[in-house]
Amino acid sequence: MAKKVALLQGNQACAAGAIYAGAKFFAGYPITPSTEVAEELSNELPKVGGSFIQMEDEIAAMAAVIGGSLTGAKSITATSGPGVSLKQELIGYACIAEVPCVIINVMRGGPSTGMPTGPGQSDVMQAMWGTHGDHAAIALVPSTVQEIFTETVRAFNLAEKYRMPVQVLFDEIVGHMRERIEFPEPGELEVIDRAAPTVGPAEYKPYDATKGQVPPLAAFGSGYKFHVTGLNKAADGFPTTKAEYVDAEERRQINKVKDNADDIVKFEEYLTEDAEVVIWAYGSTARSARYAVNELRKEGVKVGLFRPLTIWPFPEKRTFELAKQCKAIVVAEMNLGQMVLEVERVAKGNCVVVHEGRVDGEPINPGQIAAKVKEVL
Amino acid sequence: MSQRYEIRFSGAGGQGLITAGIILAEAASIIEGKSAVQSQSYGPEARGGASKSEVIISDGPIDYPKATIVDACLAMTQEAANKYATGIKDGGLLLLDDDFVKDTPTGNFKVYRLPIMRMAKEDVGREIVANVVALGAVVGMTGVVSREAAEEAVLRKVPEAFKDLNKKAFNLGFEKGKGLAN
């Protein structure tokens, strides 16, 4: 049977992906350019027995998402940069309390309210360092409507598997443009549910590291009773200041991502094999970059594209290899220099690293990228 | 590399030109199985002022989702013509609403005129279908998708009670558009 297809906005595909992944709860506060995600889920969640709630603000919405997830419901919120700023305290809470959830950030410019209707890619560092304290982060950056669907599913999978918040960031261009999408059949994409406790309620400890790097999370309402806090805690979930507990917990929470980077990091390459210059770009900018690669190849320029789908954890290994292979990396992004800092760090001086940015609300066009490539050749 | 074809619909916010763009993209991508990307101007300027919707159609994957060099452009108002009848390729097509665009943009492209709003009001009977008349004219003029695919995409989009009205609007636009280009 032919697959179901539709012409959808990126934001609508995000909502469809959430439903496919088994989302049962959305709490949010509408904000341009992400509102269609909420709009669509307000229609679709009730049809699958889920709930949608519009909260009084972004902070309360994030708190509701954490609460929803603790009952066992796969939970999601969608917002834009200003909303993500407000949610930071609770994102940190979800990190330390290890609560799976998905946060969609349809990026506009900034800081503050910035330009609500223009695209931006200036929240990519915030996705890692927005909340205070040492913590791990996972952030995904799709660049097509189809990919927004699949990466939203993957975000839920990673959140459930690693028991932590996962952010999906895409810019207004991909969020609002319409493209053809093929809906995967049920079972075609992997859907991961969080691990269930292996012991009964009496013995259950929510942060028991002897049960693995990611201890199983019980659902409230299923007979398991446990304590959840933003304080450093021992295996039973109650606050502690004992040095050995605090240190071990902090390290476990960072290492569960670090040790599994190969499972989480995803990227795509285009004509990088013989490339003298590699364009490093993500989201809608990667689409401009691919166009630029095709144009430059016609002129005989040996140029390729590295396109991360995961930016946190940072795709260090492959970026380092490419830095050793090529003369220069051009990092193109709609900000004034964010991911380029990581690329520079990882390249370790093995090649020239330059930045091509734009923050006027217009997309980075292929000509702009091509000109930069020629400059460094 | 595969051939891109870029179409821009522009006019006043509320004239339904974004819908026209969506219908064209559906005709190309869902019905004809090509690649298509539709995007639109977004924000305060889209309400009341000049608004635009762009559709890129290709046999292969579409990388850059915005217009690079426009093959065919429609402008329904003078403001839209001034703002958006730009970046049209040499030998490209520009279709203007004859009653509302008095100053003709200049360039190395072919300019055609049709009284689109008037056709919708007087010949079809409802001004509200001007966007579908315009879509028909653009499809007739460019041949970028088949007549059948575009008509089917229009009919999929409208409620049962308005199917005949929209069919009439589309076909009137198509015939006039086809007549212009030949």
Coordinates of C-alpha atoms in Angstrom, one line a residue:
Chain A
M1 CA 0.0 0.0 0.0
A2 CA 1.2 3.4 -0.8
K3 CA 2.3 5.5 2.1
K4 CA 0.3 8.3 3.4
V5 CA 1.7 11.6 2.2
A6 CA 0.9 15.3 2.9
L7 CA 2.2 18.8 2.4
L8 CA 3.0 19.9 5.9
Q9 CA 4.7 22.8 7.7
G10 CA 7.7 21.8 9.8
N11 CA 5.8 22.6 13.0
Q12 CA 2.9 20.3 12.0
A13 CA 5.4 17.5 11.2
C14 CA 6.8 18.0 14.7
A15 CA 3.4 17.5 16.3
A16 CA 2.8 14.4 14.1
G17 CA 6.2 13.0 15.1
A18 CA 5.3 13.5 18.8
I19 CA 2.1 11.5 18.3
Y20 CA 4.0 8.7 16.5
A21 CA 6.5 8.6 19.4
G22 CA 3.7 8.1 21.8
A23 CA 3.4 11.5 23.4
K24 CA 0.5 11.8 25.8
F25 CA 0.9 15.2 27.3
F26 CA 1.7 18.7 26.1
A27 CA 1.9 21.8 28.3
G28 CA 2.9 25.1 26.8
Y29 CA 2.4 28.7 26.2
P30 CA 1.9 29.9 22.6
I31 CA 4.8 31.8 21.0
T32 CA 5.7 32.7 17.5
P33 CA 7.2 30.9 15.5
S34 CA 6.3 27.7 17.3
T35 CA 2.6 28.1 17.9
E36 CA 1.5 25.5 15.2
V37 CA 3.1 22.8 17.2
A38 CA 0.8 23.5 20.1
E39 CA -2.2 24.1 17.8
E40 CA -1.7 20.8 16.1
L41 CA -1.2 18.8 19.4
S42 CA -4.3 20.4 20.9
N43 CA -6.2 18.7 18.1
E44 CA -4.3 15.4 18.0
L45 CA -3.5 14.5 21.6
P46 CA -7.1 14.1 22.7
K47 CA -7.6 11.6 19.8
V48 CA -4.9 9.3 21.3
G49 CA -6.1 9.6 24.9
G50 CA -3.6 12.3 25.7
S51 CA -4.0 15.7 27.3
F52 CA -3.2 19.3 26.2
I53 CA -3.0 22.2 28.6
Q54 CA -2.2 25.8 27.9
M55 CA -0.5 27.1 31.1
E56 CA -0.3 30.6 32.4
D57 CA 3.3 31.0 31.3
E58 CA 6.4 29.1 30.0
I59 CA 7.7 28.4 33.4
A60 CA 4.5 26.7 34.6
A61 CA 4.4 24.8 31.3
M62 CA 7.8 23.3 31.9
A63 CA 6.8 22.4 35.5
A64 CA 3.7 20.7 34.2
V65 CA 5.7 18.8 31.6
I66 CA 8.0 17.4 34.4
G67 CA 5.0 16.4 36.5
G68 CA 3.3 14.8 33.5
S69 CA 6.4 12.8 32.7
L70 CA 6.7 11.6 36.3
T71 CA 3.3 9.9 35.9
G72 CA 4.7 7.9 33.0
A73 CA 3.2 10.0 30.2
K74 CA 5.7 11.0 27.4
S75 CA 5.6 14.8 27.7
I76 CA 6.5 17.7 25.4
T77 CA 6.5 21.4 25.3
A78 CA 7.1 23.8 22.3
T79 CA 8.4 27.3 22.5
S80 CA 10.9 29.8 21.1
G81 CA 14.0 31.4 22.5
P82 CA 12.3 33.7 25.0
G83 CA 10.3 30.8 26.3
V84 CA 13.4 28.6 26.6
S85 CA 15.0 31.3 28.7
L86 CA 12.1 31.2 31.1
K87 CA 12.2 27.5 31.3
Q88 CA 15.9 27.2 32.3
E89 CA 15.4 26.7 36.0
L90 CA 13.1 23.8 35.4
I91 CA 15.2 22.3 32.6
G92 CA 18.0 22.1 35.2
Y93 CA 15.5 20.4 37.5
A94 CA 14.6 17.9 34.8
C95 CA 18.4 17.2 34.4
I96 CA 19.1 16.6 38.1
A97 CA 15.9 14.8 38.8
E98 CA 16.4 12.8 35.6
V99 CA 12.9 13.3 34.1
P100 CA 12.5 12.5 30.4
C101 CA 10.9 15.2 28.4
V102 CA 11.1 16.9 25.0
I103 CA 11.5 20.7 24.5
I104 CA 10.9 22.1 21.0
N105 CA 12.6 25.4 20.3
V106 CA 11.6 27.0 17.0
M107 CA 14.3 29.6 16.8
R108 CA 13.9 33.3 16.1
G109 CA 16.4 36.0 16.7
G110 CA 17.2 37.5 20.1
P111 CA 18.2 38.3 22.8
S112 CA 14.9 38.9 24.6
T113 CA 11.9 39.2 22.3
G114 CA 14.1 40.0 19.4
M115 CA 12.4 39.5 16.0
P116 CA 9.5 37.1 16.5
T117 CA 8.8 36.5 12.8
G118 CA 12.4 36.2 11.6
P119 CA 14.5 33.0 11.6
G120 CA 17.6 32.6 13.9
Q121 CA 20.0 30.0 15.0
S122 CA 21.3 31.8 18.0
D123 CA 20.0 29.5 20.8
V124 CA 22.4 26.6 20.1
M125 CA 24.7 27.5 22.9
Q126 CA 21.8 28.1 25.2
A127 CA 20.7 24.5 24.5
M128 CA 23.9 23.4 26.3
W129 CA 24.6 26.1 28.8
G130 CA 21.2 27.7 29.4
T131 CA 20.7 26.2 32.8
H132 CA 23.3 26.6 35.5
G133 CA 25.5 23.9 37.0
D134 CA 27.3 20.9 35.4
H135 CA 24.9 18.9 33.4
A136 CA 24.7 17.0 30.2
A137 CA 22.5 18.0 27.3
I138 CA 21.1 16.5 24.1
A139 CA 20.0 18.8 21.3
L140 CA 18.9 17.8 17.7
V141 CA 18.8 20.1 14.7
P142 CA 16.7 18.8 11.8
S143 CA 16.6 20.7 8.4
T144 CA 13.7 19.3 6.5
V145 CA 10.0 18.8 7.2
Q146 CA 10.5 15.0 7.0
E147 CA 13.4 15.2 9.3
I148 CA 11.5 17.3 11.9
F149 CA 9.2 14.3 12.1
T150 CA 11.9 11.7 12.5
E151 CA 14.1 13.8 14.8
T152 CA 11.1 14.5 17.1
V153 CA 10.6 10.7 17.4
R154 CA 14.3 10.3 18.1
A155 CA 14.2 13.1 20.7
F156 CA 11.5 11.1 22.6
N157 CA 13.6 8.0 22.3
L158 CA 16.7 9.6 23.6
A159 CA 14.8 11.3 26.5
E160 CA 13.3 8.0 27.5
K161 CA 16.5 6.0 27.1
Y162 CA 18.7 8.4 28.9
R163 CA 16.1 9.8 31.3
M164 CA 16.7 13.4 30.6
P165 CA 15.4 16.5 28.8
V166 CA 16.1 16.6 25.0
Q167 CA 15.8 19.7 23.0
V168 CA 14.9 19.9 19.3
L169 CA 15.9 23.1 17.7
F170 CA 14.9 24.3 14.2
D171 CA 14.6 27.7 12.8
E172 CA 11.5 29.6 11.7
I173 CA 12.3 28.8 8.0
V174 CA 12.0 25.0 8.4
G175 CA 9.3 25.4 11.0
H176 CA 7.0 27.4 8.7
M177 CA 7.8 26.1 5.2
R178 CA 5.7 23.4 3.7
E179 CA 7.2 20.3 2.2
R180 CA 6.0 16.8 1.3
I181 CA 6.2 14.3 4.1
E182 CA 5.8 10.6 4.0
F183 CA 4.3 9.3 7.2
P184 CA 6.2 6.2 8.5
E185 CA 4.0 3.2 9.2
P186 CA 3.6 2.2 12.8
G187 CA 6.7 0.1 13.7
E188 CA 8.8 1.5 10.9
L189 CA 10.7 3.9 13.2
E190 CA 11.9 2.6 16.5
V191 CA 9.9 3.9 19.5
I192 CA 11.6 3.5 22.9
D193 CA 9.8 3.5 26.2
R194 CA 11.6 4.2 29.5
A195 CA 12.9 1.1 31.4
A196 CA 10.5 -0.1 34.1
P197 CA 11.7 -0.9 37.6
T198 CA 13.0 -4.4 38.1
V199 CA 12.1 -4.4 41.8
G200 CA 8.9 -3.9 43.8
P201 CA 7.8 -0.7 45.4
A202 CA 9.4 -1.6 48.8
E203 CA 12.9 -2.0 47.4
Y204 CA 12.7 0.7 44.6
K205 CA 15.2 3.5 44.6
P206 CA 14.8 6.1 41.8
Y207 CA 18.6 6.8 41.6
D208 CA 20.1 3.4 42.3
A209 CA 23.3 3.4 40.2
T210 CA 23.7 -0.4 40.8
K211 CA 20.8 -0.7 38.3
G212 CA 22.9 0.8 35.6
Q213 CA 24.0 4.2 34.4
V214 CA 20.4 5.1 33.8
P215 CA 18.3 3.7 36.7
P216 CA 14.7 2.8 35.8
L217 CA 12.1 5.4 36.5
A218 CA 8.8 4.3 38.1
A219 CA 5.6 6.1 37.3
F220 CA 3.7 8.0 40.0
G221 CA 0.3 6.4 40.4
S222 CA 1.6 2.9 39.8
G223 CA 2.2 2.0 43.4
Y224 CA 5.7 3.2 43.6
K225 CA 6.4 6.1 46.0
F226 CA 9.6 8.1 45.9
H227 CA 11.0 11.5 46.5
V228 CA 11.9 14.0 43.7
T229 CA 14.0 17.1 44.4
G230 CA 16.3 19.5 42.7
L231 CA 18.8 19.1 45.5
N232 CA 21.7 16.7 45.2
K233 CA 20.4 13.4 46.4
A234 CA 21.3 9.9 47.3
A235 CA 20.0 6.7 45.6
D236 CA 16.7 6.9 47.4
G237 CA 16.0 10.4 46.1
F238 CA 16.3 12.2 49.4
P239 CA 18.7 15.2 49.7
T240 CA 22.2 14.7 50.7
T241 CA 25.4 16.7 51.0
K242 CA 27.6 13.7 51.5
A243 CA 30.6 14.3 49.2
E244 CA 30.8 10.8 47.8
Y245 CA 27.1 10.6 46.9
V246 CA 27.1 14.1 45.3
D247 CA 30.3 13.5 43.3
A248 CA 29.1 10.1 42.1
E249 CA 25.7 11.3 41.0
E250 CA 27.0 14.4 39.2
R251 CA 29.5 12.2 37.3
R252 CA 27.0 9.6 36.4
Q253 CA 24.6 12.1 35.0
I254 CA 27.3 13.6 32.8
N255 CA 28.8 10.3 31.8
K256 CA 25.5 8.7 30.7
V257 CA 25.7 11.1 27.8
K258 CA 29.4 11.2 27.3
D259 CA 29.8 7.4 27.3
N260 CA 27.0 7.0 24.9
A261 CA 27.9 9.8 22.5
D262 CA 28.2 7.4 19.5
D263 CA 24.6 6.4 20.1
I264 CA 23.4 10.0 20.3
V265 CA 25.5 11.8 17.8
K266 CA 24.1 11.7 14.2
F267 CA 25.3 13.6 11.2
E268 CA 25.3 13.5 7.4
E269 CA 28.1 14.3 5.0
Y270 CA 27.9 15.3 1.4
L271 CA 31.0 15.2 -0.9
T272 CA 33.4 15.5 2.0
E273 CA 35.7 12.7 0.7
D274 CA 38.1 14.8 -1.3
A275 CA 37.0 18.2 0.1
E276 CA 39.6 20.9 0.7
V277 CA 37.0 23.0 2.3
V278 CA 34.2 21.7 4.4
I279 CA 31.1 23.7 5.1
W280 CA 29.8 22.9 8.7
A281 CA 26.1 23.8 8.8
Y282 CA 22.8 22.7 10.3
G283 CA 19.1 23.5 10.1
S284 CA 17.9 25.6 7.1
T285 CA 21.5 26.9 6.7
A286 CA 22.6 23.4 5.7
R287 CA 20.2 23.5 2.8
S288 CA 21.8 26.7 1.5
A289 CA 25.2 25.1 2.1
R290 CA 24.3 22.0 0.0
Y291 CA 23.1 24.3 -2.8
A292 CA 26.4 26.2 -2.6
V293 CA 28.4 22.9 -2.7
N294 CA 26.6 21.8 -5.9
E295 CA 27.3 25.2 -7.5
L296 CA 30.9 25.3 -6.4
R297 CA 31.5 21.7 -7.6
K298 CA 30.4 22.8 -11.1
E299 CA 33.3 25.2 -11.0
G300 CA 35.7 22.5 -9.9
V301 CA 36.0 23.6 -6.3
K302 CA 36.6 20.7 -3.9
V303 CA 34.1 21.5 -1.3
G304 CA 31.8 19.3 0.9
L305 CA 29.2 19.6 3.6
F306 CA 29.2 18.3 7.2
R307 CA 25.6 18.5 8.6
P308 CA 25.1 17.6 12.2
L309 CA 21.7 16.4 13.3
T310 CA 23.0 16.2 16.9
I311 CA 24.8 19.3 18.1
W312 CA 24.9 18.3 21.8
P313 CA 26.7 16.2 22.6
F314 CA 29.0 17.8 20.1
P315 CA 30.1 15.7 17.1
E316 CA 33.7 15.9 18.2
K317 CA 35.2 12.8 16.6
R318 CA 34.2 13.4 13.0
T319 CA 34.7 17.2 13.2
F320 CA 38.3 16.5 14.3
E321 CA 38.9 14.0 11.5
L322 CA 37.6 16.5 9.0
A323 CA 39.8 19.2 10.4
K324 CA 42.9 17.0 9.9
Q325 CA 41.8 16.2 6.3
C326 CA 40.8 19.6 4.9
K327 CA 42.4 23.1 4.6
A328 CA 39.5 25.0 6.1
I329 CA 36.1 24.6 7.7
V330 CA 33.5 27.3 7.1
V331 CA 30.9 27.3 9.8
A332 CA 27.7 28.9 8.5
E333 CA 25.0 29.7 11.0
M334 CA 22.3 32.4 11.6
N335 CA 24.2 33.9 14.6
L336 CA 27.4 35.9 15.2
G337 CA 29.5 32.9 16.2
Q338 CA 28.3 30.0 18.4
M339 CA 28.9 26.5 17.0
V340 CA 32.1 27.9 15.4
L341 CA 33.6 28.1 18.9
E342 CA 33.1 24.3 19.4
V343 CA 34.5 23.6 15.9
E344 CA 37.6 25.7 16.7
R345 CA 38.0 23.9 20.0
V346 CA 37.7 20.4 18.4
A347 CA 39.8 21.3 15.3
K348 CA 42.8 21.9 17.6
G349 CA 44.5 24.1 15.0
N350 CA 44.6 21.4 12.3
C351 CA 42.8 23.6 9.8
V352 CA 41.6 27.2 9.4
V353 CA 38.1 27.7 10.9
V354 CA 36.1 30.7 9.7
H355 CA 32.6 31.8 10.4
E356 CA 29.8 33.1 8.1
G357 CA 26.9 34.5 10.1
R358 CA 23.8 36.5 9.6
V359 CA 21.3 38.0 12.0
D360 CA 19.2 40.4 10.0
G361 CA 16.2 38.0 9.8
E362 CA 17.1 36.8 6.3
P363 CA 18.4 33.3 5.6
I364 CA 22.1 32.8 4.8
N365 CA 21.9 32.3 1.0
P366 CA 24.0 30.0 -1.1
G367 CA 25.9 32.9 -2.7
Q368 CA 27.0 34.1 0.7
I369 CA 28.4 30.7 1.7
A370 CA 30.1 30.2 -1.7
A371 CA 31.8 33.6 -1.4
K372 CA 33.2 32.6 2.0
V373 CA 34.5 29.3 0.6
K374 CA 36.3 31.0 -2.2
E375 CA 37.9 33.4 0.3
V376 CA 39.5 30.6 2.3
L377 CA 40.5 28.4 -0.7
Chain B
M1 CA 21.5 19.0 -11.3
S2 CA 17.8 19.0 -11.6
Q3 CA 15.9 22.0 -12.8
R4 CA 14.3 24.4 -10.3
Y5 CA 11.2 26.4 -11.2
E6 CA 10.4 29.3 -8.9
I7 CA 7.0 31.0 -8.7
R8 CA 6.1 34.0 -6.5
F9 CA 2.5 35.0 -5.8
S10 CA 2.1 38.5 -4.3
G11 CA -0.7 40.8 -3.5
A12 CA -2.5 42.3 -0.5
G13 CA -2.7 40.3 2.8
G14 CA -6.0 38.5 2.9
Q15 CA -6.3 37.9 -0.9
G16 CA -5.6 34.2 -0.4
L17 CA -2.3 34.1 -2.2
I18 CA -0.6 32.0 0.4
T19 CA -3.4 29.5 -0.1
A20 CA -2.8 29.7 -3.9
G21 CA 0.9 28.8 -3.2
I22 CA -0.1 25.9 -1.0
I23 CA -2.4 24.5 -3.6
L24 CA 0.2 24.8 -6.3
A25 CA 2.8 23.0 -4.0
E26 CA 0.2 20.3 -3.3
A27 CA -0.5 19.8 -7.0
A28 CA 3.3 19.4 -7.7
S29 CA 4.3 17.4 -4.7
I30 CA 1.3 15.3 -3.7
I31 CA -0.4 14.8 -7.0
E32 CA 2.4 14.9 -9.5
G33 CA 5.1 13.4 -7.2
K34 CA 7.7 16.2 -7.8
S35 CA 9.5 18.0 -5.1
A36 CA 8.0 21.3 -3.9
V37 CA 8.6 23.8 -1.1
Q38 CA 6.2 26.5 -0.2
S39 CA 7.1 29.5 2.0
Q40 CA 5.5 32.8 2.7
S41 CA 6.2 36.3 4.0
Y42 CA 5.3 36.2 7.6
G43 CA 4.6 38.9 10.1
P44 CA 3.1 42.3 10.3
E45 CA 3.5 43.0 6.6
A46 CA 1.4 40.0 5.8
R47 CA -1.7 41.6 7.3
G48 CA -3.2 44.3 5.1
G49 CA 0.1 45.2 3.4
A50 CA 1.9 43.4 0.7
S51 CA 2.2 39.7 1.1
K52 CA 3.9 37.0 -0.8
S53 CA 4.0 33.2 -1.1
E54 CA 6.8 31.4 -2.9
V55 CA 6.7 27.9 -4.4
I56 CA 9.8 26.1 -5.7
I57 CA 9.2 23.0 -7.8
S58 CA 11.8 20.6 -9.0
D59 CA 12.3 17.1 -10.3
G60 CA 15.0 16.5 -7.7
P61 CA 15.6 17.4 -4.1
I62 CA 15.2 21.1 -3.2
D63 CA 18.0 22.4 -1.1
Y64 CA 17.7 26.2 -0.7
P65 CA 14.0 26.7 0.2
K66 CA 13.7 30.3 -0.8
A67 CA 13.7 32.0 -4.2
T68 CA 17.0 32.5 -6.0
I69 CA 15.8 33.7 -9.4
V70 CA 12.1 33.8 -10.1
D71 CA 10.7 32.2 -13.2
A72 CA 7.2 33.5 -12.9
C73 CA 5.7 36.2 -10.6
L74 CA 2.2 37.4 -10.0
A75 CA 1.4 40.8 -8.5
M76 CA -2.2 41.6 -7.6
T77 CA -1.6 45.2 -6.3
Q78 CA 0.7 48.1 -7.0
E79 CA 2.4 47.8 -3.6
A80 CA 3.1 44.1 -4.2
A81 CA 4.4 44.8 -7.7
N82 CA 6.8 47.5 -6.3
K83 CA 8.0 45.3 -3.5
Y84 CA 8.0 41.8 -4.9
A85 CA 8.3 42.0 -8.7
T86 CA 12.1 41.7 -8.3
G87 CA 14.7 39.0 -9.0
I88 CA 12.8 37.8 -12.0
K89 CA 15.0 36.0 -14.5
D90 CA 15.7 37.2 -18.0
G91 CA 12.8 36.0 -20.2
G92 CA 10.7 35.2 -17.1
L93 CA 7.1 36.0 -16.7
L94 CA 5.3 38.7 -14.7
L95 CA 1.5 38.7 -14.5
L96 CA -0.2 41.8 -13.2
D97 CA -3.8 42.6 -12.2
D98 CA -4.7 45.0 -15.0
D99 CA -6.9 47.2 -12.8
F100 CA -4.7 47.5 -9.8
V101 CA -1.2 47.7 -11.1
K102 CA -0.8 50.9 -13.2
D103 CA 3.0 51.4 -13.0
T104 CA 4.6 48.4 -14.8
P105 CA 7.8 47.1 -13.2
T106 CA 10.6 47.1 -15.7
G107 CA 13.1 44.4 -16.5
N108 CA 14.1 41.7 -19.1
F109 CA 10.9 39.7 -18.5
K110 CA 7.6 39.4 -20.3
V111 CA 4.7 41.3 -18.7
Y112 CA 1.2 40.1 -19.1
R113 CA -2.0 41.7 -17.7
L114 CA -5.4 40.2 -16.7
P115 CA -8.2 41.9 -14.7
I116 CA -8.0 39.1 -12.2
M117 CA -10.2 40.7 -9.4
R118 CA -12.7 41.8 -12.0
M119 CA -12.9 38.4 -13.6
A120 CA -13.5 36.8 -10.2
K121 CA -16.3 39.3 -9.3
E122 CA -18.0 39.6 -12.7
D123 CA -17.4 36.4 -14.5
V124 CA -17.3 33.9 -11.7
G125 CA -19.5 35.9 -9.3
R126 CA -17.4 36.1 -6.1
E127 CA -14.4 38.3 -5.5
I128 CA -13.2 35.8 -2.9
V129 CA -12.1 33.3 -5.6
A130 CA -9.6 35.8 -7.2
N131 CA -6.8 33.7 -5.8
V132 CA -8.0 30.6 -7.6
V133 CA -8.5 32.6 -10.8
A134 CA -4.9 33.8 -10.4
L135 CA -3.7 30.3 -9.7
G136 CA -5.4 29.1 -12.9
A137 CA -3.8 31.9 -14.9
V138 CA -0.3 31.1 -13.5
V139 CA -0.7 27.4 -14.3
G140 CA -2.1 28.2 -17.8
M141 CA 0.7 30.6 -18.4
T142 CA 3.6 28.5 -17.1
G143 CA 2.5 24.9 -17.5
V144 CA 4.6 24.1 -14.4
V145 CA 2.0 21.5 -13.3
S146 CA -0.7 19.9 -15.4
R147 CA -4.2 21.4 -15.6
E148 CA -5.7 18.3 -14.1
A149 CA -3.3 18.2 -11.1
A150 CA -3.9 21.8 -10.3
E151 CA -7.7 21.5 -10.6
E152 CA -7.7 18.4 -8.4
A153 CA -5.5 20.2 -5.8
V154 CA -8.0 23.1 -5.8
L155 CA -11.0 20.8 -5.3
R156 CA -9.3 18.9 -2.5
K157 CA -8.8 22.2 -0.6
V158 CA -12.4 23.6 -0.8
P159 CA -15.6 22.5 0.9
E160 CA -18.2 20.6 -1.1
A161 CA -20.5 23.6 -1.4
F162 CA -17.8 25.7 -3.1
K163 CA -16.4 23.2 -5.5
D164 CA -18.3 24.4 -8.6
L165 CA -17.5 28.0 -7.9
N166 CA -13.8 27.2 -7.5
K167 CA -13.7 24.9 -10.5
K168 CA -15.2 27.8 -12.6
A169 CA -12.7 30.2 -11.2
F170 CA -9.7 27.9 -11.9
N171 CA -10.8 27.1 -15.4
L172 CA -11.5 30.7 -16.4
G173 CA -8.0 31.7 -15.1
F174 CA -6.4 28.7 -16.8
E175 CA -7.9 29.5 -20.3
K176 CA -7.0 33.2 -20.0
G177 CA -3.5 32.4 -18.8
K178 CA -2.9 29.9 -21.5
G179 CA -4.1 32.4 -24.1
L180 CA -1.6 35.0 -22.9
A181 CA 1.4 32.8 -23.2
N182 CA 0.6 31.4 -26.6

